[in-house]
Amino acid sequence: MHWAAAVAVLFVVVTKFLQYTAKYHDKWISQMAPGTELSKKYLVKMKERHELKEFNNSISAQDNYAKWTKNNRKLDSLDKEINDFKNDIQSQNKAFQGHLHKLRLLTITVPFFVFKIVYGKVPVYKLSSSTSTLFPTFVTGVWSQGWLYVILHPLRTISQKWHIMENRFGAAKFDAMALQGVSLGIWVWALMNVISGLEFIINQLFLAPKMEPPAVLETQEEKILDVVDDTVILD
């Protein structure tokens, strides 16, 4: 495998791994976020509230009114503290998640985009001369030069017809661009389409929820026959 293709596959694997594990990200972030002290305090307050609530439920509000009222006030205070701790933890997790998103952008998304721009025309797969002649020059040009060849193709047609700008954009120049190979940009595009197709098939066959067969609706004639049968039985 060409080194550029290997690097592209690495980027694709990492991107797909993050996509498939998206439902676990919140759990991972909560474990990785630097809010350990807040989480410990939150758990201590939750335990204290649970014990106090259990104690209040075990005594009579009439016989121990003063104690029960005092505990209720403490429960209200604990609820406020717990809510504040919860908001602080969520705020820290959200900030940490934002930092991870920026890290992913700087280490995966942007480098992969720049990599495809810089090395997009690098031939990663060679075609034999007999194979390349099976397809039009336009097709092999797209394979080797990417979608930019589609945009520049009208210039090739104009220069070929009017013999202008032959040195830069002439037919010979454009024909020379149609190399006997597949560029990295087109190879990655094809790889992503194949992966998307496989994902669609797997989702439809194995992961999509099963549809229940529609209920058979009783026709008007069947309803009339049922009424007649019931009448006959009653008679």
XYZ file of C-alpha atoms in Angstrom:
235
model
C 0.000 0.000 0.000
C 1.211 3.500 -0.844
C 2.271 5.526 2.199
C -0.285 8.264 1.424
C -3.088 5.689 1.275
C -1.918 4.191 4.580
C -2.024 7.611 6.260
C -5.498 8.248 4.809
C -6.737 4.889 6.098
C -5.411 5.760 9.564
C -7.362 9.025 9.542
C -10.504 7.224 8.336
C -10.202 4.523 11.017
C -9.824 7.094 13.810
C -12.727 9.179 12.465
C -15.027 6.154 12.172
C -14.031 4.933 15.636
C -15.074 8.283 17.116
C -18.305 8.138 15.115
C -19.231 4.609 16.220
C -18.431 5.280 19.892
C -20.304 8.612 20.061
C -22.865 7.245 22.545
C -20.079 6.496 25.052
C -18.396 9.898 24.801
C -20.418 11.515 27.595
C -19.483 8.698 29.969
C -15.816 8.918 29.004
C -15.821 12.698 29.368
C -17.385 12.478 32.829
C -14.577 10.103 33.877
C -11.821 12.174 32.281
C -13.073 15.644 33.220
C -11.059 17.340 35.997
C -14.017 17.535 38.405
C -13.061 14.782 40.836
C -13.320 16.933 43.978
C -16.706 18.273 42.970
C -17.935 14.774 42.203
C -16.782 13.512 45.610
C -18.521 16.387 47.391
C -21.630 15.786 45.303
C -21.713 12.099 46.294
C -21.181 12.953 49.977
C -24.094 15.408 49.911
C -26.289 12.886 48.101
C -25.498 10.246 50.741
C -26.200 12.716 53.543
C -29.522 13.676 51.944
C -30.514 10.025 51.528
C -29.767 9.239 55.185
C -31.609 12.333 56.392
C -34.585 11.530 54.174
C -34.719 7.977 55.504
C -34.562 9.222 59.082
C -37.332 11.756 58.495
C -39.537 9.045 57.008
C -38.974 6.831 60.050
C -40.270 9.338 62.605
C -43.720 10.779 63.118
C -44.235 14.381 62.071
C -46.738 14.854 64.920
C -44.692 13.283 67.716
C -41.382 14.793 66.626
C -42.543 17.970 64.939
C -39.538 20.081 65.923
C -37.019 17.446 64.793
C -38.968 16.705 61.623
C -39.211 20.415 60.732
C -35.496 20.941 61.388
C -34.614 18.009 59.140
C -36.882 19.333 56.416
C -35.102 22.682 56.480
C -31.762 20.852 56.256
C -33.085 18.809 53.324
C -34.009 22.010 51.509
C -30.521 23.356 52.121
C -28.953 20.087 50.900
C -31.098 20.158 47.763
C -29.767 23.622 46.944
C -26.146 22.556 47.547
C -26.621 19.385 45.456
C -28.143 21.401 42.626
C -25.211 23.846 42.725
C -22.701 20.965 42.657
C -24.578 19.388 39.736
C -24.495 22.648 37.761
C -20.775 23.098 38.441
C -20.018 19.529 37.341
C -22.070 19.948 34.151
C -20.326 23.244 33.434
C -16.899 21.662 33.862
C -17.857 18.691 31.695
C -19.165 21.015 28.998
C -15.953 23.060 29.045
C -13.847 19.892 28.933
C -15.963 18.594 26.052
C -15.317 21.860 24.183
C -11.564 21.427 24.688
C -11.765 17.857 23.369
C -13.735 19.049 20.336
C -11.023 21.629 19.582
C -8.360 18.950 20.083
C -10.145 16.645 17.642
C -10.454 19.517 15.159
C -6.750 20.333 15.388
C -5.436 16.758 15.435
C -7.802 14.919 13.066
C -10.259 17.021 11.050
C -7.978 19.858 9.924
C -4.861 17.685 9.344
C -6.908 15.197 7.285
C -8.364 18.026 5.199
C -4.937 19.602 4.641
C -3.449 16.172 3.887
C -6.047 15.555 1.158
C -5.430 19.032 -0.318
C -1.628 18.725 -0.339
C -1.354 15.072 -1.423
C -4.670 14.757 -3.247
C -3.021 14.260 -6.655
C -0.449 11.721 -5.487
C -1.032 8.499 -7.481
C -1.672 5.701 -4.998
C -2.796 3.053 -7.458
C -1.287 2.446 -10.881
C -3.274 1.254 -13.864
C -1.836 -0.685 -16.752
C -1.803 1.032 -20.121
C -4.296 -1.497 -21.493
C -6.717 -0.818 -18.632
C -6.496 2.961 -18.907
C -7.290 2.899 -22.624
C -10.646 1.264 -21.864
C -11.928 4.557 -20.457
C -12.187 8.056 -21.984
C -9.486 10.608 -21.251
C -11.983 12.596 -19.198
C -12.544 9.655 -16.825
C -8.859 8.851 -16.401
C -8.206 12.563 -15.922
C -10.657 12.668 -13.023
C -9.084 9.543 -11.554
C -5.604 11.010 -11.633
C -6.242 14.725 -11.037
C -9.414 14.713 -8.953
C -12.579 16.749 -9.369
C -10.535 19.800 -10.398
C -10.176 18.115 -13.776
C -13.948 18.418 -14.240
C -13.799 22.174 -13.647
C -10.846 22.668 -15.981
C -12.189 20.369 -18.685
C -14.023 23.180 -20.569
C -10.658 24.965 -20.978
C -9.302 21.830 -22.614
C -12.222 21.725 -25.031
C -11.929 25.441 -25.908
C -8.168 25.339 -26.388
C -8.439 22.211 -28.512
C -11.024 23.824 -30.743
C -9.464 27.265 -31.128
C -5.789 26.331 -30.563
C -5.328 28.991 -27.915
C -3.170 28.888 -24.810
C -1.646 25.701 -26.168
C 1.459 25.937 -24.027
C -0.457 26.106 -20.751
C -3.945 24.757 -21.157
C -3.823 23.061 -24.511
C -5.179 19.631 -25.315
C -1.743 18.073 -25.098
C -1.258 19.499 -21.645
C -4.585 18.201 -20.435
C -4.109 14.805 -22.038
C -0.787 14.528 -20.235
C -2.633 15.106 -16.963
C -4.685 11.958 -17.527
C -2.117 9.675 -15.971
C -2.447 5.927 -15.756
C -3.356 5.842 -12.073
C -5.784 6.813 -9.331
C -5.017 9.853 -7.175
C -5.284 9.905 -3.394
C -8.255 12.287 -3.436
C -10.376 10.057 -5.673
C -9.221 6.924 -3.827
C -10.314 8.359 -0.468
C -13.614 9.523 -2.000
C -14.275 6.008 -3.317
C -13.266 4.443 0.024
C -15.678 6.662 1.969
C -18.509 5.840 -0.450
C -17.866 2.108 -0.071
C -17.867 2.450 3.726
C -21.100 4.469 3.603
C -22.692 1.801 1.417
C -21.676 -0.979 3.801
C -22.969 1.008 6.774
C -26.318 1.492 5.047
C -26.636 -2.225 4.236
C -25.683 -3.308 7.778
C -28.088 -0.802 9.334
C -30.941 -1.932 7.118
C -30.322 -5.668 7.598
C -29.281 -5.912 11.244
C -29.638 -2.657 13.186
C -32.871 -1.115 11.944
C -35.909 -1.799 14.181
C -38.173 -4.509 12.847
C -41.459 -3.315 11.447
C -44.533 -5.071 12.715
C -46.897 -6.347 10.005
C -49.925 -4.080 9.617
C -53.082 -5.205 11.333
C -55.587 -6.775 8.979
C -58.597 -4.485 8.765
C -61.965 -6.127 8.697
C -63.852 -5.282 5.533
C -67.387 -3.941 5.564
C -68.701 -7.200 4.106
C -67.066 -9.208 6.906
C -68.608 -6.914 9.504
C -72.066 -7.449 7.967
C -71.550 -11.240 7.955
C -70.478 -11.136 11.628
C -73.621 -9.204 12.538
C -75.776 -11.682 10.618
C -74.060 -14.649 12.322
C -74.576 -13.102 15.749
C -78.269 -12.532 14.932
C -78.714 -16.115 13.815
C -77.075 -17.401 17.005
C -79.295 -15.234 19.182
C -82.410 -16.456 17.361
